[in-house]
XYZ file of C-alpha atoms in Angstrom:
664
model
C 96.926 18.019 59.823
C 98.988 16.969 56.676
C 95.733 16.853 54.611
C 95.327 20.658 55.400
C 98.568 21.668 53.806
C 97.951 24.126 50.965
C 100.361 26.238 48.912
C 99.311 28.907 46.573
C 100.666 28.274 43.028
C 103.664 30.087 42.161
C 106.384 30.448 39.562
C 107.979 27.369 38.409
C 111.398 28.363 39.418
C 111.707 26.470 42.908
C 115.088 24.813 42.718
C 115.546 21.360 44.556
C 117.979 18.694 44.085
C 116.917 16.200 41.498
C 117.384 13.336 43.985
C 114.398 15.003 45.909
C 111.963 14.241 43.210
C 109.437 11.539 43.485
C 109.827 8.819 41.046
C 107.570 9.512 37.844
C 106.838 12.871 39.217
C 104.164 14.310 36.990
C 104.322 18.108 37.569
C 106.123 20.738 35.808
C 109.757 20.302 36.012
C 113.035 21.382 34.265
C 116.168 19.410 35.026
C 119.592 21.055 34.787
C 122.826 19.369 36.190
C 121.269 17.504 39.125
C 118.837 20.246 39.744
C 115.159 20.270 39.400
C 113.028 23.533 38.942
C 109.563 23.025 39.913
C 106.418 24.809 40.812
C 106.267 24.548 44.501
C 102.410 23.918 45.089
C 102.513 20.984 42.402
C 105.843 19.679 43.943
C 104.560 19.600 47.528
C 101.032 18.630 46.730
C 102.408 15.509 44.760
C 104.604 14.343 47.737
C 101.654 14.802 50.179
C 99.328 13.017 47.943
C 101.994 10.029 47.596
C 101.991 10.023 51.557
C 98.084 10.012 51.876
C 97.694 7.142 49.498
C 99.345 5.026 52.285
C 96.940 6.265 54.892
C 94.512 3.915 56.657
C 91.183 4.803 57.677
C 90.529 4.927 61.361
C 94.094 5.319 62.489
C 95.189 8.535 64.585
C 98.500 9.137 63.100
C 99.132 11.781 65.714
C 99.826 9.157 68.308
C 103.154 7.132 68.396
C 103.444 4.044 66.341
C 103.081 1.746 69.106
C 100.100 3.535 70.591
C 98.358 3.137 67.364
C 99.051 -0.582 67.226
C 98.584 -1.274 70.846
C 102.278 -2.279 71.158
C 103.430 -2.129 74.751
C 107.098 -3.605 74.553
C 109.967 -1.496 73.293
C 111.773 -4.232 71.463
C 110.841 -2.349 68.170
C 114.065 -0.409 68.602
C 116.216 -3.431 67.790
C 114.823 -3.652 64.143
C 114.943 0.018 63.629
C 116.733 1.397 60.470
C 117.567 4.971 61.700
C 118.398 8.032 59.706
C 119.978 10.742 61.877
C 119.371 14.365 60.825
C 119.660 18.004 61.769
C 116.559 19.048 59.951
C 117.703 22.900 59.526
C 120.596 21.337 57.478
C 119.153 18.127 56.013
C 116.308 20.104 54.516
C 118.302 23.077 53.546
C 118.879 24.157 49.892
C 119.450 27.223 47.590
C 116.101 27.348 46.061
C 116.867 30.274 43.883
C 119.202 27.729 42.045
C 122.139 30.485 41.372
C 124.168 32.605 43.931
C 124.977 31.768 47.499
C 122.832 30.339 50.123
C 120.601 32.763 52.057
C 118.100 31.938 54.913
C 115.308 33.747 53.195
C 116.069 34.579 49.615
C 114.698 37.248 47.180
C 111.820 35.082 46.065
C 110.474 34.725 49.587
C 111.843 31.065 49.740
C 113.265 29.909 53.080
C 116.583 28.255 52.047
C 117.281 26.795 55.488
C 115.562 23.510 56.529
C 112.036 23.472 57.322
C 109.499 20.778 58.385
C 107.524 21.176 55.019
C 110.835 20.145 53.241
C 111.310 17.549 55.583
C 107.903 16.266 54.622
C 109.248 16.352 51.103
C 112.204 14.368 51.885
C 110.104 11.459 53.096
C 110.160 9.690 49.944
C 114.052 9.888 49.920
C 114.019 8.330 53.317
C 111.389 5.659 52.366
C 113.633 4.810 49.247
C 116.510 4.234 51.699
C 114.570 1.794 53.687
C 114.468 4.020 56.915
C 111.880 3.180 59.458
C 112.921 5.471 62.185
C 114.143 9.279 62.063
C 116.363 10.624 64.735
C 116.128 14.483 65.060
C 118.854 16.382 66.504
C 117.341 19.298 68.843
C 114.598 21.278 67.023
C 113.689 23.224 70.168
C 113.990 26.986 70.265
C 117.587 27.803 70.456
C 119.428 31.060 71.633
C 121.270 33.569 69.733
C 123.336 34.649 72.626
C 126.991 33.689 72.623
C 126.240 31.524 69.671
C 129.146 29.587 68.018
C 129.275 30.166 64.265
C 126.522 31.927 62.304
C 123.471 30.313 63.754
C 124.505 28.740 67.090
C 124.219 25.227 68.430
C 120.882 23.608 68.453
C 121.859 22.278 72.039
C 121.719 25.800 73.441
C 117.927 25.488 74.305
C 116.273 28.793 75.021
C 112.802 27.237 75.370
C 112.382 23.612 76.143
C 108.797 23.465 75.010
C 108.740 25.597 71.802
C 109.884 24.490 68.397
C 112.371 26.752 66.830
C 110.510 29.416 64.695
C 113.264 29.098 62.138
C 111.715 25.784 61.000
C 108.517 27.594 59.733
C 108.170 27.591 55.907
C 106.899 30.922 54.611
C 105.335 28.952 51.658
C 102.577 28.004 54.235
C 100.519 31.165 54.842
C 98.887 31.011 58.229
C 100.667 28.347 59.621
C 102.690 27.935 62.882
C 105.712 25.989 63.259
C 104.115 23.672 65.946
C 101.416 22.799 63.410
C 104.093 22.144 60.637
C 106.047 19.773 63.051
C 102.875 17.899 63.864
C 102.133 17.433 60.077
C 105.733 16.154 59.703
C 105.199 13.590 62.582
C 101.812 12.645 61.231
C 103.383 11.952 57.762
C 106.167 9.907 59.210
C 103.589 7.768 60.968
C 101.520 7.327 57.846
C 104.713 5.732 56.260
C 105.497 3.666 59.358
C 108.389 5.929 60.263
C 108.850 6.393 63.963
C 110.366 9.760 65.107
C 113.031 10.016 67.908
C 114.163 13.370 69.374
C 117.178 14.532 71.232
C 116.400 15.769 74.899
C 118.766 17.887 76.761
C 118.099 17.962 80.475
C 121.279 18.970 82.161
C 122.117 22.400 80.351
C 120.184 25.321 78.937
C 120.935 28.460 76.947
C 122.614 31.158 78.850
C 119.469 33.296 78.282
C 116.969 30.419 78.824
C 113.382 31.624 79.252
C 113.168 29.733 82.736
C 115.304 32.597 84.193
C 112.530 34.962 84.316
C 110.557 33.029 86.767
C 113.299 30.922 88.300
C 116.605 32.504 88.292
C 117.478 30.408 91.321
C 117.597 27.258 89.041
C 120.772 28.692 87.468
C 124.513 29.337 88.512
C 125.518 33.058 88.462
C 128.902 34.782 88.074
C 129.885 38.333 88.465
C 130.384 39.907 85.085
C 133.936 41.380 85.928
C 135.093 37.553 86.421
C 133.934 36.530 82.957
C 137.080 37.454 81.205
C 139.276 35.061 83.248
C 136.638 32.286 83.754
C 138.163 29.019 83.006
C 137.760 25.630 84.766
C 140.439 25.158 87.360
C 143.664 23.605 85.764
C 145.460 21.012 88.158
C 148.373 19.778 85.996
C 149.622 17.081 88.205
C 146.402 15.135 87.972
C 146.349 14.914 84.232
C 143.250 14.269 82.311
C 140.954 12.336 84.529
C 137.404 11.996 86.084
C 136.893 13.295 89.588
C 136.669 10.990 92.396
C 135.511 11.727 96.022
C 139.047 11.628 97.317
C 140.417 14.020 94.535
C 137.538 16.444 95.162
C 137.933 16.665 98.809
C 141.573 17.558 98.492
C 140.988 19.917 95.481
C 138.655 22.144 97.759
C 141.714 23.160 99.744
C 143.723 24.256 96.759
C 144.079 28.131 96.065
C 143.001 27.528 92.367
C 139.724 26.205 93.556
C 138.998 28.809 96.267
C 139.776 31.631 93.551
C 137.523 29.993 91.233
C 134.692 29.765 94.040
C 135.034 33.505 94.571
C 133.641 34.224 91.074
C 130.251 33.146 91.871
C 127.278 35.091 93.234
C 123.727 34.637 94.263
C 120.938 34.919 91.621
C 119.412 38.438 91.296
C 116.172 37.431 92.892
C 118.090 36.189 96.131
C 120.417 39.155 96.012
C 117.745 41.842 95.954
C 114.034 40.442 95.829
C 112.344 43.810 95.534
C 114.656 45.107 92.784
C 114.172 41.740 90.996
C 110.545 41.869 91.215
C 110.582 45.346 89.594
C 112.771 44.513 86.806
C 111.046 41.221 86.061
C 107.970 43.150 85.135
C 109.781 45.360 82.824
C 112.228 42.723 81.122
C 111.551 41.449 77.549
C 112.808 38.277 76.121
C 115.389 39.961 74.048
C 116.680 42.261 76.906
C 116.792 39.588 79.640
C 120.589 39.085 79.937
C 121.588 42.821 79.088
C 119.050 44.161 81.723
C 120.222 41.709 84.550
C 123.909 42.687 83.714
C 123.090 46.235 83.743
C 121.079 46.216 86.923
C 122.856 43.343 89.023
C 126.390 43.156 87.343
C 126.003 39.325 86.843
C 125.074 36.807 84.462
C 124.770 32.955 84.094
C 128.076 31.058 84.232
C 129.424 29.260 81.186
C 129.446 25.490 81.174
C 132.494 23.276 80.889
C 133.613 19.683 81.079
C 133.137 17.437 83.991
C 136.812 16.026 83.303
C 139.606 17.690 85.310
C 142.055 19.241 82.769
C 139.881 18.765 79.784
C 141.746 20.751 77.018
C 138.423 21.914 75.380
C 137.355 25.482 76.172
C 134.353 26.666 78.137
C 130.934 26.002 76.727
C 130.158 29.699 76.325
C 126.681 29.102 74.844
C 125.234 27.004 77.545
C 125.045 26.893 81.369
C 124.136 24.238 83.865
C 120.719 23.678 85.572
C 121.013 23.835 89.293
C 119.719 20.326 90.252
C 120.411 20.609 93.897
C 119.828 23.495 96.292
C 122.690 22.824 98.236
C 126.361 21.930 97.641
C 127.467 18.300 96.749
C 128.454 16.222 99.707
C 132.197 16.270 98.640
C 132.182 20.045 99.881
C 131.026 19.133 103.221
C 133.308 21.212 105.761
C 135.000 22.901 102.929
C 132.199 25.323 101.564
C 129.860 26.920 103.827
C 125.994 26.778 103.185
C 126.058 30.576 102.913
C 128.268 30.285 99.921
C 126.971 31.194 96.560
C 125.980 28.066 94.123
C 128.784 27.373 92.054
C 130.068 25.142 88.931
C 132.743 22.686 89.733
C 133.761 19.243 88.422
C 131.514 17.506 91.165
C 128.530 19.930 90.878
C 128.314 19.087 87.301
C 128.757 15.237 87.720
C 125.684 15.069 90.131
C 125.157 11.470 89.449
C 128.270 10.755 91.541
C 128.367 13.782 93.568
C 124.809 14.688 94.877
C 123.677 17.189 97.405
C 121.176 16.529 100.053
C 118.332 19.027 98.726
C 117.008 18.150 95.377
C 115.586 20.986 93.405
C 112.242 19.077 93.103
C 110.406 21.813 91.331
C 113.046 21.972 88.396
C 113.133 18.186 88.458
C 109.373 17.921 88.035
C 109.592 20.380 85.205
C 112.359 18.538 83.414
C 110.412 15.332 83.804
C 107.358 16.912 82.170
C 109.034 17.906 78.936
C 109.004 14.636 77.148
C 105.399 13.844 77.985
C 104.587 17.529 76.519
C 106.131 16.279 73.103
C 104.443 12.861 73.501
C 101.145 14.185 73.910
C 101.206 17.143 71.566
C 103.222 15.506 68.736
C 103.111 11.778 69.123
C 106.940 11.180 69.226
C 108.183 7.451 69.469
C 111.417 7.897 71.627
C 114.364 9.960 72.875
C 118.135 10.218 72.845
C 118.949 11.483 76.430
C 121.837 13.670 76.451
C 124.424 13.053 79.183
C 121.793 11.098 81.037
C 124.328 9.289 82.995
C 125.561 12.633 84.585
C 122.070 13.031 86.156
C 120.956 12.088 89.776
C 119.536 8.615 89.328
C 116.247 9.598 90.954
C 115.779 12.422 88.252
C 116.700 9.959 85.483
C 114.203 7.469 86.779
C 111.547 10.100 87.006
C 112.145 11.360 83.593
C 111.927 7.610 82.208
C 108.772 6.872 84.276
C 106.777 9.981 83.324
C 107.457 9.041 79.536
C 106.400 5.412 79.946
C 103.367 6.178 81.930
C 101.949 7.803 78.905
C 103.519 5.227 76.255
C 104.982 1.865 77.707
C 106.787 1.297 74.273
C 108.563 4.849 74.455
C 112.275 4.152 73.820
C 115.356 5.978 75.606
C 118.781 5.735 74.121
C 121.597 6.588 76.400
C 124.474 8.808 75.355
C 126.746 6.131 76.346
C 129.862 5.709 74.034
C 131.556 2.985 76.103
C 130.222 -0.460 75.203
C 130.990 -1.925 78.719
C 128.625 0.683 80.324
C 125.676 -0.839 78.656
C 125.181 -2.796 81.750
C 124.650 0.382 83.943
C 122.355 1.882 81.068
C 120.182 -1.292 81.028
C 119.707 -1.119 84.690
C 118.793 2.505 84.496
C 116.086 1.701 82.094
C 117.621 2.531 78.675
C 116.864 0.524 75.575
C 119.853 1.155 73.624
C 123.188 3.142 73.764
C 125.228 5.053 71.106
C 128.369 2.858 71.545
C 131.599 3.097 69.766
C 131.082 1.489 66.333
C 132.080 4.904 64.713
C 135.505 4.766 66.420
C 136.308 1.059 66.152
C 135.052 -0.126 62.560
C 137.237 2.428 60.764
C 140.310 1.395 62.414
C 140.900 -1.475 59.994
C 141.844 -4.220 60.333
C 142.742 -4.536 64.100
C 139.920 -2.539 66.039
C 137.255 -3.471 63.256
C 138.026 -7.226 63.779
C 137.902 -6.842 67.572
C 134.644 -5.127 67.369
C 132.917 -7.474 65.135
C 134.261 -10.655 66.841
C 134.348 -9.667 70.416
C 133.193 -6.185 71.534
C 129.691 -6.151 69.900
C 128.865 -9.659 71.407
C 129.400 -8.499 75.042
C 127.147 -5.644 75.059
C 124.098 -5.923 77.249
C 121.976 -3.385 75.243
C 121.689 -2.647 71.344
C 123.795 0.045 70.263
C 123.915 2.310 67.213
C 125.853 0.641 64.458
C 126.961 3.601 62.315
C 129.830 4.416 60.051
C 129.746 7.924 60.959
C 127.619 9.960 63.547
C 126.671 13.883 63.704
C 129.650 14.231 66.018
C 132.344 12.288 63.859
C 134.469 12.436 60.738
C 132.521 11.392 57.639
C 133.289 7.898 56.376
C 133.962 9.522 52.926
C 136.769 11.663 54.527
C 138.430 8.564 56.194
C 141.104 7.158 53.965
C 140.010 8.635 50.760
C 136.531 6.898 51.314
C 137.791 3.299 50.649
C 135.693 1.814 53.521
C 132.460 3.573 52.195
C 130.952 0.131 51.395
C 132.579 -2.068 53.735
C 131.709 -0.429 57.107
C 127.958 0.421 56.349
C 127.776 -3.545 55.310
C 129.362 -4.313 58.754
C 127.051 -2.103 60.680
C 123.988 -3.656 58.998
C 124.774 -7.061 60.311
C 126.843 -6.506 63.342
C 125.701 -8.426 66.285
C 123.206 -6.398 68.665
C 123.612 -3.497 66.353
C 120.947 -0.873 65.302
C 121.596 -0.027 61.735
C 122.163 3.893 61.177
C 122.566 6.116 58.365
C 123.815 9.744 59.191
C 122.368 12.512 57.040
C 124.781 13.073 54.068
C 126.325 9.699 54.124
C 124.226 8.439 51.417
C 125.374 11.313 49.172
C 129.201 11.134 49.795
C 129.344 14.273 52.079
C 132.668 14.802 53.441
C 132.231 17.788 55.788
C 131.548 16.746 59.255
C 128.618 18.156 61.148
C 130.504 18.781 64.315
C 134.148 17.999 65.460
C 132.913 16.531 68.968
C 134.308 12.956 68.517
C 137.342 11.424 66.895
C 138.323 14.857 65.062
C 140.374 18.086 65.336
C 140.328 21.487 64.099
C 141.510 20.565 60.771
C 138.712 18.247 60.208
C 136.365 20.982 59.335
C 138.308 21.602 56.076
C 137.304 18.780 53.598
C 135.800 20.875 50.684
C 137.143 22.567 47.690
C 138.653 26.087 48.411
C 135.861 27.759 46.696
C 133.062 25.962 48.161
C 131.031 28.526 50.362
C 130.446 25.961 52.932
C 134.308 25.197 53.453
C 135.149 25.187 57.112
C 131.498 25.450 58.309
C 129.906 22.965 60.687
C 126.167 22.293 60.559
C 126.034 22.314 64.357
C 126.813 25.986 64.523
C 126.560 27.372 60.725
C 124.112 27.357 58.056
C 125.158 24.586 55.869
C 123.578 22.822 52.662
C 124.400 19.209 51.861
C 125.974 18.724 48.502
C 122.961 16.755 47.163
C 123.670 14.440 44.335
C 122.411 10.940 43.221
C 125.089 8.624 44.261
C 125.539 4.872 44.043
C 125.632 4.912 47.680
C 122.014 5.672 47.968
C 121.297 2.436 46.116
C 123.678 0.517 48.264
C 122.371 1.665 51.488
C 118.842 0.998 50.267
C 119.870 -2.542 49.502
C 121.209 -2.865 52.919
C 118.139 -1.820 54.296
C 116.202 -4.626 52.396
C 118.747 -7.100 53.410
C 118.576 -6.031 57.050
C 114.632 -6.594 56.894
C 114.974 -9.731 54.980
C 116.970 -11.433 57.635
C 115.626 -9.412 60.581
C 114.130 -12.538 62.342
C 117.459 -14.483 62.000
C 119.541 -11.415 63.120
C 117.365 -10.801 66.103
C 116.158 -14.277 67.256
C 118.472 -16.501 65.614
C 121.596 -18.191 67.175
C 124.840 -16.267 66.630
C 127.884 -18.373 65.503
C 131.384 -17.200 64.528
C 132.126 -18.537 61.119
C 134.789 -21.551 60.745
C 137.039 -20.450 58.015
C 139.902 -22.688 56.458
C 142.333 -20.005 57.779
C 142.044 -16.937 59.925
C 144.636 -14.114 60.668
C 142.384 -11.534 62.289
C 141.651 -9.902 58.988
C 138.487 -11.491 57.965
C 135.478 -10.404 60.082
C 132.681 -13.133 59.877
C 129.243 -13.394 61.521
C 126.621 -15.977 61.136
C 122.953 -16.280 62.606
C 121.083 -19.552 62.403
C 117.514 -21.147 63.225
C 116.285 -24.522 62.544
C 116.135 -24.355 58.755
C 118.198 -21.066 57.611
C 121.279 -19.346 58.191
C 122.923 -16.234 57.169
C 126.817 -15.900 56.738
C 128.540 -12.554 56.550
C 132.215 -12.431 55.373
C 134.302 -9.350 55.125
C 137.902 -8.711 54.055
C 139.570 -6.170 56.276
C 142.790 -6.326 54.198
C 143.648 -4.526 50.929
C 144.983 -7.669 49.481
C 142.631 -10.486 47.931
C 141.979 -13.631 49.838
C 140.348 -16.887 49.209
C 138.980 -19.153 51.982
C 136.675 -21.931 52.581
C 133.558 -21.706 54.848
C 133.057 -24.926 56.638
C 129.166 -25.144 57.327
C 129.484 -28.416 59.435
C 132.002 -26.803 61.923
C 130.261 -23.454 61.891
C 126.679 -24.750 62.651
C 126.565 -28.589 62.287
C 125.121 -28.395 58.849
C 126.321 -31.348 56.988
C 124.479 -30.655 53.815
C 122.643 -27.657 52.506
C 119.771 -27.767 50.458
C 120.272 -24.363 48.954
C 123.036 -21.670 49.035
C 122.679 -18.210 47.456
C 125.478 -15.478 47.651
C 124.733 -11.541 47.668
C 127.305 -9.263 46.107
C 126.397 -5.553 45.747
C 122.824 -5.963 44.846
C 123.063 -9.178 42.956
C 122.150 -12.720 43.983
C 124.014 -15.802 42.669
C 123.080 -19.506 43.255
C 125.904 -21.528 44.898
C 126.662 -25.289 44.841
C 124.658 -26.879 47.575
C 127.512 -28.300 49.750
C 128.936 -28.334 53.255
C 131.799 -26.159 52.075
C 131.575 -22.618 50.639
C 134.380 -21.352 48.707
C 134.731 -17.719 49.093
C 137.139 -15.246 47.311
C 137.211 -11.465 48.323
C 139.029 -8.590 46.825
C 140.575 -6.053 49.116
C 137.878 -4.467 51.532
C 135.371 -6.639 49.679
C 132.469 -8.586 51.419
C 129.985 -11.066 50.870
C 126.476 -12.583 52.312
C 125.392 -16.056 52.001
C 122.014 -17.530 52.584
C 121.937 -21.111 53.669
C 118.889 -23.439 53.832
C 119.022 -26.877 55.076
C 116.905 -29.605 56.915
C 118.777 -30.169 59.992
C 118.159 -28.837 63.463
C 120.692 -26.566 64.811
C 122.376 -27.518 68.060
C 122.350 -24.820 70.614
């Protein structure tokens, strides 16, 4: 598919960040203040040719990398170097080169992200050493009740369609599905796997499934919307529901009043009227017509935690996974009561009903195979999978792995101790909490490296920041911008991840979902057109520039690959230091003849210490020792003692060669 991409020659005024240019780019170009003005057909053609030069004959790149190579296990995720991105933001840019951002500008350029531009960014990802791209949701999202200018990508209108906004007008006659296929194919040619986000528990309030299956959703009387909130039970505090709590809650007047707000779906309410309306309804008029004719609409979502301070999730609604009420409602709510949303209903993993909505379950479990067969994706992060009924979770995983045994599932599990449950459920990795612990220097960072990361039963995402958290450059004035990625690269059981924008010193978060507050969205200069905007909900352009962090992260990726065998299969040892006060993070991995030692100063003050190789790993004498500091290698004295001096928040890596067998 990528070979078919053809763009008509145009004017040489297509502005891109200079950092996007291929090394030794040979087309027409004018450089001005970090911007490059190119002729678009030359530019995209040069990138495509660069990719095609790496193509091997006889390989079907529309299949997953593992299916291409006959790989059946899922251990590849352990050596993944992941780049996390929201393509509509990552590939966005003001292509006019002047004025303000426009979705589609006066020259006909689409300034929001497209898959054509994501293909153009592949050399940048390749330079970073990335071998796995994790894409936040790219499926068609809704414009109804949207948060911000554009709305959340998690408000899924059509589970099987790619959002048409990702089409690039430079590609005449193309459709967005083929453009995404070409993008995945290009990734695979470069050996880059593609992970997607999958949202199986919620949908947009005007999801296209309503037309044929209104009974798969929860409905509320329109008049009740103005006062619609999750019931507040002050004396319980902020807590998760239990069986005992829920059974008592059903007797409370706050809950009884909440349940009265719900009604049966329009099809159940008046089948004849619904059938007639269904034939007249259009995609755009779906919810307005239902409101006008039935006085109802889909209910907003909210958290499954009791007394959660966050507001209702007005852009999404829950899918109805059971056709009856949860067991906690037995004797409290009659079978003739309309389906409703409550803390137990939402957490159906803990509070199931007796009648699974099997038709919906089978539909949900068919979505991932659709993307596998059509586009050849390599894995999924399952949004809120732990809140699904276990049988549904297993069906989703089974259907995907029936097609591709090496297909990876990452659990949206932030608590490291829950990795055991995730492993037992069939997941291959979890998100984890490195993004929270590592920036809390020194105490939590030290605890994470020396203890927390060792006890986890699945690999976790080792990241200085994620799409939901503050940027590492906005924490403590960016003083940990080198230290924390370095620790992520070598953390035990970690999967090294770079978040889109991290490499160019972006400060504005993409979302305020984790470890942030309302003020966290204001990190830019007052005159910046994107001040206060969040990429999850608004159009946003990263502040592209060539940064020293690009080279640093590229170097970390090389080190990760260089020592991958030791990190993944070597024997872990804490490092024996001449003194320790809980402010020197230390990691080492060993095999029979080689070792790698990682030391990091978690203190602002300089410190000097000695590393005892014999006590660390029974190495009485080394044949060769090299140290690495910020991209440079230095020869050290081959001895059983390594003397190490680190400035504040500094770090070092040592490669040790020896002839003795390590005692395990």
